Amino acid sequence: MKRIDAAKWIRHFLANRRKRPEPDWELPITLAPPVVRKLLPSLEQFQLGDGGGPASLIARDAEAYRNSSEETRTIVDLWFAEEREHSRLLGQAVRRFNGKRIESHWSFTAFCACRRVIGVAAELQILLLTELVSTAYYRVLRRHVDDAAVKQMCCLILRDEAGHVAFHRDRLAAAEAVPGVIWLLQFWVCGYAAATMLWANHGPCLCAVGGSRAEYYHEVRFEISRFVRRLLRNSMGSTRNVFPTSPIAAGQSA
Ligand SMILES: [Fe+2]
Ligand SMILES: [Fe+2]
């Protein structure tokens, strides 16, 4: 079986810690109060959901996966360290707008409960899809929000998430089989389900800053299709067996 280049990913995560200018949280706030009222609950929920909860794999067999090799443990820990950093940045944004740290939200409780009962391969897919649809959210937010500090925060998070998504692609491409039609179908369906969950909670915020539902779903489609296209290309580079019917063995090869 092809294996991912673990050393490359460890180097990536260590290098990504450098040159991270802190957003200028002290800049004057120019957003209108009604916009802040819609933006703040979204930032508060993201502070909890993007690295603010149990920033680790929590599936019932997660430890076996994490401890499958020293490299896997290191990569998973470095990945989640970046997620904790996202929560810290979002916490700064929440403070900037005089918000409060929330400790729970129904959507995050359901998200974690779901991750706990499934296996680690499914948990990794859920996290990947969350990263893809969150990328769509942060991109729309960065494009429209009239606040330099929040834009700077989005830049840092988007930079990290691009690395996380690329890591997942490497991990999946290293599995034995090329993703099959059934796998691709469930990936798109689950991706749209994740996107819709996010929109239900954060759509009002994106609309308040000037974004739209169509723009958000355009970004979601772009992210998922680019991920799938690159995954297929990478997978086909390692095998000629195109479109087998079995799902790929996510989580077996990081
Ligand atoms: Fe994140
Ligand atoms: Fe991430």
Coordinates of C-alpha atoms and ligand atoms in Angstrom, one line a residue:
M1 CA 0.0 0.0 0.0
K2 CA 1.2 3.5 -0.8
R3 CA 1.8 5.6 2.3
I4 CA 1.6 9.3 2.8
D5 CA 4.8 11.2 3.2
A6 CA 4.5 11.7 7.0
A7 CA 7.7 13.7 7.2
K8 CA 6.4 16.2 4.6
W9 CA 3.2 16.8 6.7
I10 CA 5.1 17.2 9.9
R11 CA 7.4 19.8 8.1
H12 CA 4.3 21.5 6.8
F13 CA 2.6 21.9 10.2
L14 CA 5.8 23.1 11.8
A15 CA 6.5 25.6 9.0
N16 CA 3.0 26.9 9.2
R17 CA 3.5 28.1 12.7
R18 CA 5.8 30.8 11.4
K19 CA 4.8 34.2 9.9
R20 CA 1.4 34.4 11.5
P21 CA 0.8 38.1 12.1
E22 CA -1.9 38.6 14.8
P23 CA -5.0 40.3 13.4
D24 CA -5.2 44.0 14.6
W25 CA -7.9 43.5 17.2
E26 CA -7.6 47.1 18.4
L27 CA -8.7 48.7 15.1
P28 CA -11.8 50.9 15.4
I29 CA -15.0 49.0 14.7
T30 CA -16.9 50.4 11.8
L31 CA -19.6 47.7 11.4
A32 CA -23.1 48.9 12.0
P33 CA -24.7 47.5 15.2
P34 CA -27.3 45.4 13.4
V35 CA -24.6 43.7 11.4
V36 CA -22.6 43.0 14.6
R37 CA -25.8 41.5 16.2
K38 CA -25.9 38.9 13.4
L39 CA -22.1 38.4 13.1
L40 CA -21.5 37.8 16.8
P41 CA -23.6 34.7 17.4
S42 CA -21.9 33.1 14.4
L43 CA -18.4 33.9 15.7
E44 CA -19.4 32.6 19.1
Q45 CA -20.6 29.3 17.6
F46 CA -17.4 29.0 15.5
Q47 CA -15.3 29.6 18.5
L48 CA -16.8 26.6 20.1
G49 CA -17.0 24.5 16.9
D50 CA -13.7 25.3 15.3
G51 CA -11.3 23.9 17.8
G52 CA -13.0 25.0 20.9
G53 CA -14.5 21.7 22.1
P54 CA -12.6 18.4 22.4
A55 CA -9.9 19.4 19.9
S56 CA -9.0 15.8 19.1
L57 CA -10.3 12.7 17.4
I58 CA -13.1 11.4 19.6
A59 CA -14.5 8.3 17.7
R60 CA -14.6 5.1 19.8
D61 CA -11.5 3.8 18.0
A62 CA -9.7 7.1 17.7
E63 CA -6.9 6.2 20.0
A64 CA -6.0 3.1 18.1
Y65 CA -5.8 5.1 15.0
R66 CA -3.8 8.0 16.6
N67 CA -1.4 5.5 18.1
S68 CA -1.0 3.4 15.0
S69 CA 2.4 5.1 14.5
E70 CA 4.5 7.8 16.0
E71 CA 4.1 9.9 12.8
T72 CA 0.3 9.5 12.8
R73 CA 0.2 10.7 16.4
T74 CA 2.4 13.7 15.7
I75 CA 0.4 14.7 12.6
V76 CA -3.0 14.4 14.3
D77 CA -1.7 16.4 17.3
L78 CA -0.2 19.1 15.0
W79 CA -3.5 19.3 13.1
F80 CA -5.6 19.7 16.2
A81 CA -3.2 22.3 17.6
E82 CA -4.1 24.4 14.6
E83 CA -7.8 23.9 15.3
R84 CA -7.3 25.1 18.9
E85 CA -5.5 28.2 17.4
H86 CA -8.7 28.8 15.3
S87 CA -10.7 28.9 18.5
R88 CA -8.3 31.3 20.1
L89 CA -8.5 33.6 17.1
L90 CA -12.3 33.4 17.0
G91 CA -12.3 34.2 20.7
Q92 CA -10.4 37.4 20.1
A93 CA -12.9 38.3 17.5
V94 CA -15.8 37.6 19.9
R95 CA -14.1 39.8 22.5
R96 CA -13.6 42.5 19.9
F97 CA -17.4 42.8 19.5
N98 CA -18.1 42.4 23.2
G99 CA -19.5 38.9 22.9
K100 CA -19.2 36.0 25.3
R101 CA -17.7 32.6 25.1
I102 CA -20.4 29.9 24.8
E103 CA -19.8 26.5 26.3
S104 CA -22.4 24.5 24.3
H105 CA -24.7 24.7 21.3
W106 CA -27.2 22.1 20.1
S107 CA -25.5 21.8 16.7
F108 CA -22.0 21.2 18.3
T109 CA -23.4 18.7 20.9
A110 CA -25.1 16.7 18.0
F111 CA -21.9 17.0 16.0
C112 CA -19.7 15.5 18.8
A113 CA -22.3 12.8 19.7
C114 CA -22.3 11.7 16.1
R115 CA -18.5 11.6 16.0
R116 CA -18.3 9.6 19.3
V117 CA -20.5 6.7 18.1
I118 CA -19.0 6.2 14.6
G119 CA -15.6 4.8 13.7
V120 CA -12.6 6.9 13.1
A121 CA -12.7 6.6 9.3
A122 CA -16.2 8.1 9.3
E123 CA -15.1 10.7 11.8
L124 CA -12.3 11.8 9.6
Q125 CA -14.7 12.2 6.7
I126 CA -17.1 14.3 8.8
L127 CA -14.2 16.5 9.9
L128 CA -13.0 16.8 6.3
L129 CA -16.5 17.8 5.1
T130 CA -16.8 20.3 7.9
E131 CA -13.5 21.8 6.8
L132 CA -14.6 22.1 3.2
V133 CA -17.9 23.8 4.1
S134 CA -16.2 26.0 6.7
T135 CA -13.8 27.1 4.1
A136 CA -16.8 28.3 2.0
Y137 CA -18.1 30.2 5.1
Y138 CA -14.8 31.9 5.9
R139 CA -14.3 32.8 2.2
V140 CA -17.7 34.5 1.9
L141 CA -17.2 36.2 5.3
R142 CA -13.7 37.5 4.3
R143 CA -15.0 38.8 1.0
H144 CA -17.8 40.8 2.5
V145 CA -17.2 41.7 6.1
D146 CA -16.2 45.3 6.5
D147 CA -13.8 44.7 9.4
A148 CA -10.0 44.4 8.7
A149 CA -9.4 42.3 11.9
V150 CA -12.0 39.7 11.0
K151 CA -10.6 39.6 7.4
Q152 CA -7.1 39.0 8.7
M153 CA -8.4 36.2 11.0
C154 CA -10.2 34.6 8.0
C155 CA -6.9 34.7 6.1
L156 CA -5.1 32.8 8.8
I157 CA -7.8 30.2 9.2
L158 CA -8.2 29.7 5.5
R159 CA -4.5 29.2 5.1
D160 CA -4.6 26.5 7.8
E161 CA -7.7 24.8 6.4
A162 CA -6.2 24.6 2.9
G163 CA -3.4 22.5 4.5
H164 CA -5.9 20.3 6.4
V165 CA -7.9 19.6 3.3
A166 CA -4.7 18.8 1.3
F167 CA -3.6 16.5 4.2
H168 CA -6.9 14.6 3.9
R169 CA -6.5 14.3 0.2
D170 CA -3.1 12.8 0.6
R171 CA -4.4 10.4 3.3
L172 CA -7.3 9.3 1.1
A173 CA -5.2 9.0 -2.0
A174 CA -2.9 6.7 -0.2
A175 CA -5.7 4.2 0.4
E176 CA -5.6 1.2 -1.8
A177 CA -8.5 1.9 -4.1
V178 CA -9.5 4.8 -6.2
P179 CA -12.7 6.3 -4.8
G180 CA -15.7 4.5 -6.4
V181 CA -19.0 5.9 -7.6
I182 CA -20.8 4.9 -4.4
W183 CA -18.1 6.6 -2.3
L184 CA -18.3 9.8 -4.5
L185 CA -22.1 9.8 -4.2
Q186 CA -22.2 9.6 -0.4
F187 CA -19.4 12.2 -0.2
W188 CA -21.4 14.7 -2.2
V189 CA -24.6 13.9 -0.3
C190 CA -22.9 14.2 3.1
G191 CA -21.1 17.4 1.9
Y192 CA -24.4 19.1 1.1
A193 CA -25.9 17.9 4.4
A194 CA -22.9 19.5 6.2
A195 CA -23.3 22.6 4.1
T196 CA -27.0 22.9 4.9
M197 CA -26.4 22.4 8.6
L198 CA -23.9 25.3 8.5
W199 CA -26.1 27.5 6.5
A200 CA -29.0 27.0 8.9
N201 CA -27.0 28.4 11.7
H202 CA -24.7 30.9 9.9
G203 CA -26.7 32.0 6.9
P204 CA -28.1 35.1 8.7
C205 CA -24.6 36.2 9.5
L206 CA -23.4 35.8 5.9
C207 CA -26.4 37.6 4.6
A208 CA -26.0 40.4 7.1
V209 CA -22.4 41.1 6.0
G210 CA -23.5 41.2 2.3
G211 CA -23.1 37.5 1.2
S212 CA -25.8 35.3 -0.2
R213 CA -27.1 31.8 -0.1
A214 CA -26.2 31.3 -3.8
E215 CA -22.6 32.6 -3.2
Y216 CA -22.1 30.3 -0.2
Y217 CA -23.4 27.2 -2.1
H218 CA -21.2 28.2 -5.1
E219 CA -18.2 28.1 -2.8
V220 CA -19.3 24.7 -1.3
R221 CA -19.7 23.2 -4.8
F222 CA -16.3 24.6 -5.8
E223 CA -14.5 23.2 -2.7
I224 CA -16.1 19.7 -2.9
S225 CA -15.6 19.4 -6.7
R226 CA -12.0 20.6 -6.5
F227 CA -11.3 18.2 -3.6
V228 CA -12.8 15.2 -5.5
R229 CA -11.1 16.1 -8.8
R230 CA -7.7 16.3 -7.1
L231 CA -8.3 13.2 -5.1
L232 CA -9.2 11.2 -8.2
R233 CA -6.1 12.5 -10.0
N234 CA -3.8 11.6 -7.0
S235 CA -5.5 8.2 -6.6
M236 CA -5.2 7.3 -10.2
G237 CA -1.5 8.2 -10.0
S238 CA -1.1 5.2 -7.7
T239 CA -3.3 2.6 -9.4
R240 CA -5.0 1.9 -12.7
N241 CA -8.1 0.5 -11.1
V242 CA -10.6 3.2 -11.9
F243 CA -14.0 3.4 -10.2
P244 CA -14.1 0.2 -8.2
T245 CA -17.4 -0.2 -6.3
S246 CA -15.9 -0.4 -2.8
P247 CA -15.5 2.7 -0.7
I248 CA -12.0 3.7 0.0
A249 CA -10.5 2.8 3.3
A250 CA -10.4 6.3 4.9
G251 CA -8.2 6.5 7.9
Q252 CA -6.0 3.6 7.2
S253 CA -3.0 5.2 6.0
A254 CA -2.1 8.5 7.6
Ligands
FE1 FE -10.5 24.9 11.8
FE2 FE -9.2 22.3 10.0

